Amino acid sequence: MIVRKRSINGISVEKGKLNEKKLQNITFKNYEITNDNTKTTFFDYYSCIYPFNMPISLYKYPPIFGYCSLSDFQEISAKRLALLQFLDTYTITTDEEKDQFNNQKKNDRNYSVNSSLENKSKTIRQKIYEYKFGIQSMKNYNKEEMENIIMTDLLSHYILRIAFSKDKEKQQWFLKQELKLFSFRLNELKNINVLNSQNISESERGLIHLLKRENLNYEFITKPPVTYGSKNEQWDKYTSFIQNKDMIEKLFKVPFYPDAYFLVKDHKVCVEKSIAYVPDIYLDSILITQFKLNIKESFKYLEKNEKMLLNILNDGRISPFLSALPKAYVAKDYRQNYEHTEETRLSPQNLYNVYKQSFPPCMRRIFVNYIKEKHLKHWGRQQLWLFLKGAGMTLEENIQTNRSIWLQSDKFDKEHRYNIRYMYGKEGKKTDFSPYNCSKIINNFPVPSGSDTHGCPFKNFDESHLKSLLFFFGLNEDQIKSIMPLKKNNEYQLACVKFFMETHPGSAGDGVGNHPNSYYIESRKYYKLKATTSKKTSSY
């Protein structure tokens, strides 16, 4: 049953004036009534989806007031978390790879759609529809059903934002996955033109429409008409160095910091008197920056207003559920109960045959140094030994492997056997520890010094040392060149995905870049498939 409130602060509200959106047992409004009986509208939620087939928002305007059943509260939150988990394990292609894909598709008639960008986009789109965060066909939905999807998207985002607010690492994971979802929607919106609300005979690009809707009212310069023999020096000054400059219709005057920081950093726009002149074809970068800033600022606000946050988190009706959500944010943690297949399970017998092929760069570097020095420092031990556990080694196999490598086996038993048993939950608090994921390794590990080998080499190595390491791992100069821009842009996980794709030709790299054990498993599957295909080919 939906309960509707007929007054706010004792002030009566007419039934016909309520602007409530319903989702089963959810109802909330986008305005408030002040003490002088005036109505203030904050945001038109319906515009989040029109004319697009999935909601897109910077999430600057939370629900002001409303009701939601506990079952709906839990259902929509779980669905959004499932969608974010999917995006976490699914590789979203970089702009550079999009260009490579387009060129390859033009030149290769037999190009496999299964590994293409188009297929990836289709898969992500279908997953969004599956979890009811988008509409497959606008023709088959009425306005109320569209509003339901908008409310599901809006409310589930804010629920997860609260649930993930108490821990820095979880905040980073949430922001990263939400950013993937937002970027995907932006990319879809790029191809849409929207009728200008002020002049229906004109249309405007989808990103400009979104910019206006989010009240980012930057001044702009319109492209001057081209006439024979004429030249516009101001326009040329701001656009002459930009690729695809003929596609530019408007230049937006944007504060160079923070709004246009990344465009300025990459020398993509002209800056004059602290104003960046941003072409409309680069508006996605501005919107992404605004999206990041908005969520980061909201986390800071929640930290400063901890008492308010605790009141929410201590609500007995939702507290257990909100506490459980962040704990489930990694789809796979590779503990002892992870079911390995014969080809993915690591053992002392196959270790030395597969580590060069299938260990991710971070683990391969640690292991190579380990077998050379016969010793590992603390964080290197933590990172590698838990990885071996996650790759399928039993407790005794892990102990046996490390004892055989350690310089003095008796000293190993005395000083480190207990630690491995502790990792497997056989000592101390009996906790079954999971291997570290990429986010933890990149963001939470101490900076290596001296002879330390732990951490992510894409983050911790300077360009010269990283090039040497990649060359040692067998990459040629061209392959290394394709990875270095990602390192330079601090896209360490994408750099790892690129490394995987270079060393596993024909692979799309799906599932790689989020966890060292995911990398290992995908690599073993790749080589298993390669061996099977080779056998079939040789039998003909």
PDB file of C-alpha atoms in Angstrom, residues 17-289:
ATOM      1  CA  LYS A  17      -0.369  19.642  -7.363  1.00  0.00           C
ATOM      2  CA  LEU A  18       1.631  16.694  -6.124  1.00  0.00           C
ATOM      3  CA  ASN A  19       4.350  15.706  -8.575  1.00  0.00           C
ATOM      4  CA  GLU A  20       5.068  12.216  -7.283  1.00  0.00           C
ATOM      5  CA  LYS A  21       6.756   9.381  -9.165  1.00  0.00           C
ATOM      6  CA  LYS A  22       5.745   5.815  -8.336  1.00  0.00           C
ATOM      7  CA  LEU A  23       7.671   2.576  -8.533  1.00  0.00           C
ATOM      8  CA  GLN A  24       5.533  -0.147  -7.008  1.00  0.00           C
ATOM      9  CA  ASN A  25       5.764   0.925  -3.359  1.00  0.00           C
ATOM     10  CA  ILE A  26       8.115   3.844  -4.009  1.00  0.00           C
ATOM     11  CA  THR A  27       6.952   7.432  -4.239  1.00  0.00           C
ATOM     12  CA  PHE A  28       8.961  10.607  -3.955  1.00  0.00           C
ATOM     13  CA  LYS A  29       8.873  14.183  -5.186  1.00  0.00           C
ATOM     14  CA  ASN A  30      11.192  16.671  -6.818  1.00  0.00           C
ATOM     15  CA  TYR A  31      10.036  19.772  -4.970  1.00  0.00           C
ATOM     16  CA  GLU A  32       9.451  21.143  -1.496  1.00  0.00           C
ATOM     17  CA  ILE A  33       6.873  23.510  -0.014  1.00  0.00           C
ATOM     18  CA  THR A  34       8.380  26.348   2.004  1.00  0.00           C
ATOM     19  CA  ASN A  35       6.817  28.039   5.037  1.00  0.00           C
ATOM     20  CA  ASP A  36       5.307  30.798   2.906  1.00  0.00           C
ATOM     21  CA  ASN A  37       3.437  28.110   0.931  1.00  0.00           C
ATOM     22  CA  THR A  38       5.543  28.510  -2.201  1.00  0.00           C
ATOM     23  CA  LYS A  39       6.694  25.549  -4.216  1.00  0.00           C
ATOM     24  CA  THR A  40      10.337  25.091  -5.200  1.00  0.00           C
ATOM     25  CA  THR A  41      11.042  22.559  -7.954  1.00  0.00           C
ATOM     26  CA  PHE A  42      14.551  21.137  -7.877  1.00  0.00           C
ATOM     27  CA  PHE A  43      14.707  18.936 -10.915  1.00  0.00           C
ATOM     28  CA  ASP A  44      12.522  17.434 -13.611  1.00  0.00           C
ATOM     29  CA  TYR A  45      13.211  13.748 -13.105  1.00  0.00           C
ATOM     30  CA  TYR A  46      11.341  12.808 -16.257  1.00  0.00           C
ATOM     31  CA  SER A  47      13.909  14.668 -18.357  1.00  0.00           C
ATOM     32  CA  CYS A  48      16.514  12.150 -17.169  1.00  0.00           C
ATOM     33  CA  ILE A  49      15.326   9.758 -19.842  1.00  0.00           C
ATOM     34  CA  TYR A  50      13.797  11.851 -22.616  1.00  0.00           C
ATOM     35  CA  PRO A  51      14.677  11.468 -25.490  1.00  0.00           C
ATOM     36  CA  PHE A  52      17.111   8.745 -24.483  1.00  0.00           C
ATOM     37  CA  ASN A  53      16.304   5.068 -23.838  1.00  0.00           C
ATOM     38  CA  MET A  54      18.133   4.915 -20.510  1.00  0.00           C
ATOM     39  CA  PRO A  55      18.392   7.384 -17.612  1.00  0.00           C
ATOM     40  CA  ILE A  56      21.455   9.591 -17.493  1.00  0.00           C
ATOM     41  CA  SER A  57      22.165  12.042 -14.721  1.00  0.00           C
ATOM     42  CA  LEU A  58      24.974  13.673 -12.753  1.00  0.00           C
ATOM     43  CA  TYR A  59      22.973  12.729  -9.622  1.00  0.00           C
ATOM     44  CA  LYS A  60      23.133  16.224  -8.169  1.00  0.00           C
ATOM     45  CA  TYR A  61      19.488  16.259  -7.071  1.00  0.00           C
ATOM     46  CA  PRO A  62      18.566  13.549  -4.551  1.00  0.00           C
ATOM     47  CA  PRO A  63      14.934  12.703  -3.769  1.00  0.00           C
ATOM     48  CA  ILE A  64      13.494  15.325  -1.442  1.00  0.00           C
ATOM     49  CA  PHE A  65      10.753  13.300   0.197  1.00  0.00           C
ATOM     50  CA  GLY A  66       9.000   9.987  -0.256  1.00  0.00           C
ATOM     51  CA  TYR A  67       8.349   6.382   0.716  1.00  0.00           C
ATOM     52  CA  CYS A  68       9.801   3.050  -0.301  1.00  0.00           C
ATOM     53  CA  SER A  69       8.974  -0.473   0.805  1.00  0.00           C
ATOM     54  CA  LEU A  70      11.847  -2.483   2.254  1.00  0.00           C
ATOM     55  CA  SER A  71      11.485  -5.152  -0.424  1.00  0.00           C
ATOM     56  CA  ASP A  72      11.807  -2.586  -3.238  1.00  0.00           C
ATOM     57  CA  PHE A  73      14.631  -0.850  -1.385  1.00  0.00           C
ATOM     58  CA  GLN A  74      16.599  -4.090  -1.316  1.00  0.00           C
ATOM     59  CA  GLU A  75      15.646  -5.267  -4.795  1.00  0.00           C
ATOM     60  CA  ILE A  76      16.679  -2.158  -6.718  1.00  0.00           C
ATOM     61  CA  SER A  77      19.908  -1.818  -4.697  1.00  0.00           C
ATOM     62  CA  ALA A  78      20.861  -5.434  -5.369  1.00  0.00           C
ATOM     63  CA  LYS A  79      20.173  -4.999  -9.086  1.00  0.00           C
ATOM     64  CA  ARG A  80      22.349  -1.918  -9.343  1.00  0.00           C
ATOM     65  CA  LEU A  81      25.142  -3.615  -7.421  1.00  0.00           C
ATOM     66  CA  ALA A  82      24.892  -6.590  -9.793  1.00  0.00           C
ATOM     67  CA  LEU A  83      25.169  -4.221 -12.759  1.00  0.00           C
ATOM     68  CA  LEU A  84      28.226  -2.505 -11.262  1.00  0.00           C
ATOM     69  CA  GLN A  85      29.820  -5.885 -10.538  1.00  0.00           C
ATOM     70  CA  PHE A  86      29.284  -6.847 -14.160  1.00  0.00           C
ATOM     71  CA  LEU A  87      30.975  -3.634 -15.328  1.00  0.00           C
ATOM     72  CA  ASP A  88      33.834  -4.314 -12.904  1.00  0.00           C
ATOM     73  CA  THR A  89      34.614  -7.636 -14.566  1.00  0.00           C
ATOM     74  CA  TYR A  90      33.839  -6.581 -18.132  1.00  0.00           C
ATOM     75  CA  THR A  91      36.444  -4.695 -20.129  1.00  0.00           C
ATOM     76  CA  ILE A  92      35.290  -1.388 -21.565  1.00  0.00           C
ATOM     77  CA  THR A  93      37.416  -0.450 -24.531  1.00  0.00           C
ATOM     78  CA  THR A  94      39.536   2.712 -24.557  1.00  0.00           C
ATOM     79  CA  ASP A  95      39.274   5.409 -27.245  1.00  0.00           C
ATOM     80  CA  GLU A  96      42.555   4.251 -28.765  1.00  0.00           C
ATOM     81  CA  GLU A  97      41.236   0.706 -29.129  1.00  0.00           C
ATOM     82  CA  LYS A  98      38.019   2.047 -30.682  1.00  0.00           C
ATOM     83  CA  ASP A  99      40.085   3.653 -33.443  1.00  0.00           C
ATOM     84  CA  GLN A 100      42.043   0.440 -33.963  1.00  0.00           C
ATOM     85  CA  PHE A 101      38.773  -1.477 -34.127  1.00  0.00           C
ATOM     86  CA  ASN A 102      37.290   0.851 -36.737  1.00  0.00           C
ATOM     87  CA  ASN A 103      40.406   0.660 -38.913  1.00  0.00           C
ATOM     88  CA  GLN A 104      40.622  -3.099 -38.621  1.00  0.00           C
ATOM     89  CA  LYS A 105      36.959  -3.518 -39.434  1.00  0.00           C
ATOM     90  CA  LYS A 106      37.368  -1.528 -42.647  1.00  0.00           C
ATOM     91  CA  ASN A 107      40.306  -3.615 -43.796  1.00  0.00           C
ATOM     92  CA  ASP A 108      39.266  -7.078 -42.651  1.00  0.00           C
ATOM     93  CA  ARG A 109      36.131  -8.610 -44.146  1.00  0.00           C
ATOM     94  CA  ASN A 110      36.398 -11.621 -41.857  1.00  0.00           C
ATOM     95  CA  TYR A 111      36.612  -9.564 -38.686  1.00  0.00           C
ATOM     96  CA  SER A 112      35.059 -11.494 -35.789  1.00  0.00           C
ATOM     97  CA  VAL A 113      32.091  -9.669 -34.286  1.00  0.00           C
ATOM     98  CA  ASN A 114      32.438 -11.711 -31.081  1.00  0.00           C
ATOM     99  CA  SER A 115      35.572  -9.790 -30.084  1.00  0.00           C
ATOM    100  CA  SER A 116      34.504  -6.424 -31.453  1.00  0.00           C
ATOM    101  CA  LEU A 117      33.617  -3.190 -29.762  1.00  0.00           C
ATOM    102  CA  GLU A 118      30.110  -3.426 -31.187  1.00  0.00           C
ATOM    103  CA  ASN A 119      29.559  -6.756 -29.493  1.00  0.00           C
ATOM    104  CA  LYS A 120      30.835  -5.410 -26.165  1.00  0.00           C
ATOM    105  CA  SER A 121      28.512  -2.428 -26.351  1.00  0.00           C
ATOM    106  CA  LYS A 122      25.602  -4.708 -27.173  1.00  0.00           C
ATOM    107  CA  THR A 123      26.389  -6.936 -24.185  1.00  0.00           C
ATOM    108  CA  ILE A 124      26.557  -3.973 -21.798  1.00  0.00           C
ATOM    109  CA  ARG A 125      23.349  -2.541 -23.235  1.00  0.00           C
ATOM    110  CA  GLN A 126      21.509  -5.834 -22.786  1.00  0.00           C
ATOM    111  CA  LYS A 127      22.725  -6.103 -19.197  1.00  0.00           C
ATOM    112  CA  ILE A 128      21.374  -2.599 -18.485  1.00  0.00           C
ATOM    113  CA  TYR A 129      17.993  -3.619 -19.924  1.00  0.00           C
ATOM    114  CA  GLU A 130      18.040  -6.887 -17.986  1.00  0.00           C
ATOM    115  CA  TYR A 131      18.345  -5.068 -14.660  1.00  0.00           C
ATOM    116  CA  LYS A 132      15.652  -2.541 -15.672  1.00  0.00           C
ATOM    117  CA  PHE A 133      17.927   0.490 -15.920  1.00  0.00           C
ATOM    118  CA  GLY A 134      16.968   1.200 -19.510  1.00  0.00           C
ATOM    119  CA  ILE A 135      14.257   0.760 -22.140  1.00  0.00           C
ATOM    120  CA  GLN A 136      14.807  -1.485 -25.138  1.00  0.00           C
ATOM    121  CA  SER A 137      12.129   0.206 -27.217  1.00  0.00           C
ATOM    122  CA  MET A 138      10.572   3.566 -26.386  1.00  0.00           C
ATOM    123  CA  LYS A 139       7.498   2.578 -28.422  1.00  0.00           C
ATOM    124  CA  ASN A 140       6.650  -0.276 -26.058  1.00  0.00           C
ATOM    125  CA  TYR A 141       6.699   1.795 -22.862  1.00  0.00           C
ATOM    126  CA  ASN A 142       4.276   4.367 -21.534  1.00  0.00           C
ATOM    127  CA  LYS A 143       5.252   7.418 -19.528  1.00  0.00           C
ATOM    128  CA  GLU A 144       4.602   5.791 -16.149  1.00  0.00           C
ATOM    129  CA  GLU A 145       6.838   2.833 -16.987  1.00  0.00           C
ATOM    130  CA  MET A 146       9.577   5.220 -18.065  1.00  0.00           C
ATOM    131  CA  GLU A 147       9.238   7.067 -14.773  1.00  0.00           C
ATOM    132  CA  ASN A 148       9.556   3.751 -12.935  1.00  0.00           C
ATOM    133  CA  ILE A 149      12.902   3.149 -14.606  1.00  0.00           C
ATOM    134  CA  ILE A 150      14.058   6.673 -13.784  1.00  0.00           C
ATOM    135  CA  MET A 151      13.125   6.248 -10.134  1.00  0.00           C
ATOM    136  CA  THR A 152      14.818   2.843  -9.971  1.00  0.00           C
ATOM    137  CA  ASP A 153      18.007   4.331 -11.371  1.00  0.00           C
ATOM    138  CA  LEU A 154      17.967   7.424  -9.193  1.00  0.00           C
ATOM    139  CA  LEU A 155      17.103   5.815  -5.883  1.00  0.00           C
ATOM    140  CA  SER A 156      19.405   2.803  -6.300  1.00  0.00           C
ATOM    141  CA  HIS A 157      22.340   5.119  -6.999  1.00  0.00           C
ATOM    142  CA  TYR A 158      21.818   7.064  -3.777  1.00  0.00           C
ATOM    143  CA  ILE A 159      21.313   3.906  -1.717  1.00  0.00           C
ATOM    144  CA  LEU A 160      24.634   2.499  -2.905  1.00  0.00           C
ATOM    145  CA  ARG A 161      26.333   5.855  -2.468  1.00  0.00           C
ATOM    146  CA  ILE A 162      25.379   5.803   1.220  1.00  0.00           C
ATOM    147  CA  ALA A 163      26.266   2.125   1.647  1.00  0.00           C
ATOM    148  CA  PHE A 164      29.743   2.597   0.155  1.00  0.00           C
ATOM    149  CA  SER A 165      30.529   5.861   1.931  1.00  0.00           C
ATOM    150  CA  LYS A 166      32.214   4.493   5.064  1.00  0.00           C
ATOM    151  CA  ASP A 167      35.350   3.049   3.471  1.00  0.00           C
ATOM    152  CA  LYS A 168      37.799   4.799   1.110  1.00  0.00           C
ATOM    153  CA  GLU A 169      38.553   1.699  -0.934  1.00  0.00           C
ATOM    154  CA  LYS A 170      34.872   0.943  -1.401  1.00  0.00           C
ATOM    155  CA  GLN A 171      34.215   4.575  -2.322  1.00  0.00           C
ATOM    156  CA  GLN A 172      36.833   4.286  -5.057  1.00  0.00           C
ATOM    157  CA  TRP A 173      35.319   1.066  -6.369  1.00  0.00           C
ATOM    158  CA  PHE A 174      31.821   2.549  -6.399  1.00  0.00           C
ATOM    159  CA  LEU A 175      32.971   5.713  -8.185  1.00  0.00           C
ATOM    160  CA  LYS A 176      34.943   3.735 -10.748  1.00  0.00           C
ATOM    161  CA  GLN A 177      32.026   1.484 -11.687  1.00  0.00           C
ATOM    162  CA  GLU A 178      29.472   4.306 -11.682  1.00  0.00           C
ATOM    163  CA  LEU A 179      31.835   6.220 -13.934  1.00  0.00           C
ATOM    164  CA  LYS A 180      31.925   3.285 -16.349  1.00  0.00           C
ATOM    165  CA  LEU A 181      28.132   3.235 -16.450  1.00  0.00           C
ATOM    166  CA  PHE A 182      27.919   7.007 -16.907  1.00  0.00           C
ATOM    167  CA  SER A 183      30.587   6.983 -19.645  1.00  0.00           C
ATOM    168  CA  PHE A 184      28.784   4.219 -21.510  1.00  0.00           C
ATOM    169  CA  ARG A 185      25.532   6.163 -21.399  1.00  0.00           C
ATOM    170  CA  LEU A 186      27.328   9.320 -22.520  1.00  0.00           C
ATOM    171  CA  ASN A 187      28.774   7.477 -25.488  1.00  0.00           C
ATOM    172  CA  GLU A 188      25.288   6.295 -26.449  1.00  0.00           C
ATOM    173  CA  LEU A 189      23.905   9.826 -26.067  1.00  0.00           C
ATOM    174  CA  LYS A 190      26.570  11.242 -28.396  1.00  0.00           C
ATOM    175  CA  ASN A 191      24.752   9.807 -31.390  1.00  0.00           C
ATOM    176  CA  ILE A 192      21.420  11.444 -30.550  1.00  0.00           C
ATOM    177  CA  ASN A 193      20.150  14.860 -31.594  1.00  0.00           C
ATOM    178  CA  VAL A 194      17.486  16.503 -29.429  1.00  0.00           C
ATOM    179  CA  LEU A 195      14.875  19.036 -30.453  1.00  0.00           C
ATOM    180  CA  ASN A 196      15.702  22.455 -29.034  1.00  0.00           C
ATOM    181  CA  SER A 197      13.060  23.228 -26.385  1.00  0.00           C
ATOM    182  CA  GLN A 198      13.213  26.937 -27.233  1.00  0.00           C
ATOM    183  CA  ASN A 199      12.998  26.425 -30.977  1.00  0.00           C
ATOM    184  CA  ILE A 200      11.486  23.102 -32.065  1.00  0.00           C
ATOM    185  CA  SER A 201      12.579  23.684 -35.658  1.00  0.00           C
ATOM    186  CA  GLU A 202      16.169  23.231 -34.497  1.00  0.00           C
ATOM    187  CA  SER A 203      17.960  20.306 -32.900  1.00  0.00           C
ATOM    188  CA  GLU A 204      21.016  20.139 -30.693  1.00  0.00           C
ATOM    189  CA  ARG A 205      23.507  17.458 -29.842  1.00  0.00           C
ATOM    190  CA  GLY A 206      22.602  15.116 -27.027  1.00  0.00           C
ATOM    191  CA  LEU A 207      25.551  16.162 -24.867  1.00  0.00           C
ATOM    192  CA  ILE A 208      24.595  19.841 -25.174  1.00  0.00           C
ATOM    193  CA  HIS A 209      21.057  18.927 -24.137  1.00  0.00           C
ATOM    194  CA  LEU A 210      22.427  17.111 -21.077  1.00  0.00           C
ATOM    195  CA  LEU A 211      24.698  20.036 -20.238  1.00  0.00           C
ATOM    196  CA  LYS A 212      21.728  22.422 -20.170  1.00  0.00           C
ATOM    197  CA  ARG A 213      19.543  20.005 -18.234  1.00  0.00           C
ATOM    198  CA  GLU A 214      22.185  19.737 -15.508  1.00  0.00           C
ATOM    199  CA  ASN A 215      22.313  23.551 -15.258  1.00  0.00           C
ATOM    200  CA  LEU A 216      25.882  23.772 -16.547  1.00  0.00           C
ATOM    201  CA  ASN A 217      25.200  27.019 -18.320  1.00  0.00           C
ATOM    202  CA  TYR A 218      28.524  27.826 -19.932  1.00  0.00           C
ATOM    203  CA  GLU A 219      28.691  30.669 -22.415  1.00  0.00           C
ATOM    204  CA  PHE A 220      29.492  29.553 -25.933  1.00  0.00           C
ATOM    205  CA  ILE A 221      30.608  30.770 -29.340  1.00  0.00           C
ATOM    206  CA  THR A 222      28.760  29.494 -32.395  1.00  0.00           C
ATOM    207  CA  LYS A 223      30.714  28.515 -35.480  1.00  0.00           C
ATOM    208  CA  PRO A 224      30.687  31.477 -37.882  1.00  0.00           C
ATOM    209  CA  PRO A 225      29.200  30.967 -41.349  1.00  0.00           C
ATOM    210  CA  VAL A 226      31.728  30.138 -44.028  1.00  0.00           C
ATOM    211  CA  THR A 227      31.802  32.550 -46.939  1.00  0.00           C
ATOM    212  CA  TYR A 228      34.190  32.725 -49.861  1.00  0.00           C
ATOM    213  CA  GLY A 229      37.396  34.548 -48.981  1.00  0.00           C
ATOM    214  CA  SER A 230      36.364  35.157 -45.359  1.00  0.00           C
ATOM    215  CA  LYS A 231      38.386  34.099 -42.347  1.00  0.00           C
ATOM    216  CA  ASN A 232      37.485  34.159 -38.673  1.00  0.00           C
ATOM    217  CA  GLU A 233      40.734  34.586 -36.761  1.00  0.00           C
ATOM    218  CA  GLN A 234      39.195  34.044 -33.329  1.00  0.00           C
ATOM    219  CA  TRP A 235      37.547  30.752 -34.309  1.00  0.00           C
ATOM    220  CA  ASP A 236      40.698  29.533 -36.059  1.00  0.00           C
ATOM    221  CA  LYS A 237      42.790  30.449 -33.038  1.00  0.00           C
ATOM    222  CA  TYR A 238      40.720  28.188 -30.783  1.00  0.00           C
ATOM    223  CA  THR A 239      40.208  25.284 -33.208  1.00  0.00           C
ATOM    224  CA  SER A 240      43.064  25.112 -35.741  1.00  0.00           C
ATOM    225  CA  PHE A 241      45.034  22.485 -33.772  1.00  0.00           C
ATOM    226  CA  ILE A 242      42.048  20.218 -33.023  1.00  0.00           C
ATOM    227  CA  GLN A 243      41.450  16.991 -34.900  1.00  0.00           C
ATOM    228  CA  ASN A 244      38.059  16.800 -36.637  1.00  0.00           C
ATOM    229  CA  LYS A 245      37.755  20.571 -36.286  1.00  0.00           C
ATOM    230  CA  ASP A 246      35.253  20.656 -39.146  1.00  0.00           C
ATOM    231  CA  MET A 247      32.775  18.787 -36.918  1.00  0.00           C
ATOM    232  CA  ILE A 248      32.817  21.522 -34.260  1.00  0.00           C
ATOM    233  CA  GLU A 249      29.647  23.617 -34.108  1.00  0.00           C
ATOM    234  CA  LYS A 250      30.120  25.414 -30.785  1.00  0.00           C
ATOM    235  CA  LEU A 251      32.939  26.393 -28.432  1.00  0.00           C
ATOM    236  CA  PHE A 252      32.048  26.506 -24.742  1.00  0.00           C
ATOM    237  CA  LYS A 253      33.792  28.880 -22.349  1.00  0.00           C
ATOM    238  CA  VAL A 254      34.670  26.627 -19.429  1.00  0.00           C
ATOM    239  CA  PRO A 255      36.762  27.408 -16.305  1.00  0.00           C
ATOM    240  CA  PHE A 256      40.055  25.654 -16.921  1.00  0.00           C
ATOM    241  CA  TYR A 257      40.045  24.250 -13.363  1.00  0.00           C
ATOM    242  CA  PRO A 258      38.513  21.991 -12.313  1.00  0.00           C
ATOM    243  CA  ASP A 259      35.948  21.693 -15.116  1.00  0.00           C
ATOM    244  CA  ALA A 260      38.353  21.432 -18.063  1.00  0.00           C
ATOM    245  CA  TYR A 261      41.452  20.276 -16.182  1.00  0.00           C
ATOM    246  CA  PHE A 262      41.992  17.005 -18.057  1.00  0.00           C
ATOM    247  CA  LEU A 263      41.486  18.601 -21.464  1.00  0.00           C
ATOM    248  CA  VAL A 264      43.989  21.324 -20.564  1.00  0.00           C
ATOM    249  CA  LYS A 265      46.414  18.753 -19.175  1.00  0.00           C
ATOM    250  CA  ASP A 266      46.326  16.804 -22.445  1.00  0.00           C
ATOM    251  CA  HIS A 267      46.712  19.993 -24.535  1.00  0.00           C
ATOM    252  CA  LYS A 268      43.397  19.415 -26.284  1.00  0.00           C
ATOM    253  CA  VAL A 269      41.939  22.900 -25.835  1.00  0.00           C
ATOM    254  CA  CYS A 270      43.035  26.507 -25.989  1.00  0.00           C
ATOM    255  CA  VAL A 271      43.177  28.437 -22.691  1.00  0.00           C
ATOM    256  CA  GLU A 272      42.941  32.209 -22.459  1.00  0.00           C
ATOM    257  CA  LYS A 273      42.612  34.212 -19.245  1.00  0.00           C
ATOM    258  CA  SER A 274      41.821  31.054 -17.229  1.00  0.00           C
ATOM    259  CA  ILE A 275      39.029  30.094 -19.623  1.00  0.00           C
ATOM    260  CA  ALA A 276      39.223  26.920 -21.707  1.00  0.00           C
ATOM    261  CA  TYR A 277      37.512  27.032 -25.092  1.00  0.00           C
ATOM    262  CA  VAL A 278      36.021  23.554 -25.255  1.00  0.00           C
ATOM    263  CA  PRO A 279      34.593  22.213 -28.541  1.00  0.00           C
ATOM    264  CA  ASP A 280      31.198  20.541 -28.344  1.00  0.00           C
ATOM    265  CA  ILE A 281      32.840  17.288 -29.479  1.00  0.00           C
ATOM    266  CA  TYR A 282      34.760  17.233 -26.156  1.00  0.00           C
ATOM    267  CA  LEU A 283      31.802  17.883 -23.870  1.00  0.00           C
ATOM    268  CA  ASP A 284      31.846  14.305 -22.603  1.00  0.00           C
ATOM    269  CA  SER A 285      35.121  15.079 -20.814  1.00  0.00           C
ATOM    270  CA  ILE A 286      33.502  18.050 -19.045  1.00  0.00           C
ATOM    271  CA  LEU A 287      30.497  15.977 -17.999  1.00  0.00           C
ATOM    272  CA  ILE A 288      32.683  13.122 -16.741  1.00  0.00           C
ATOM    273  CA  THR A 289      34.728  15.573 -14.661  1.00  0.00           C
TER     274      THR A 289
END
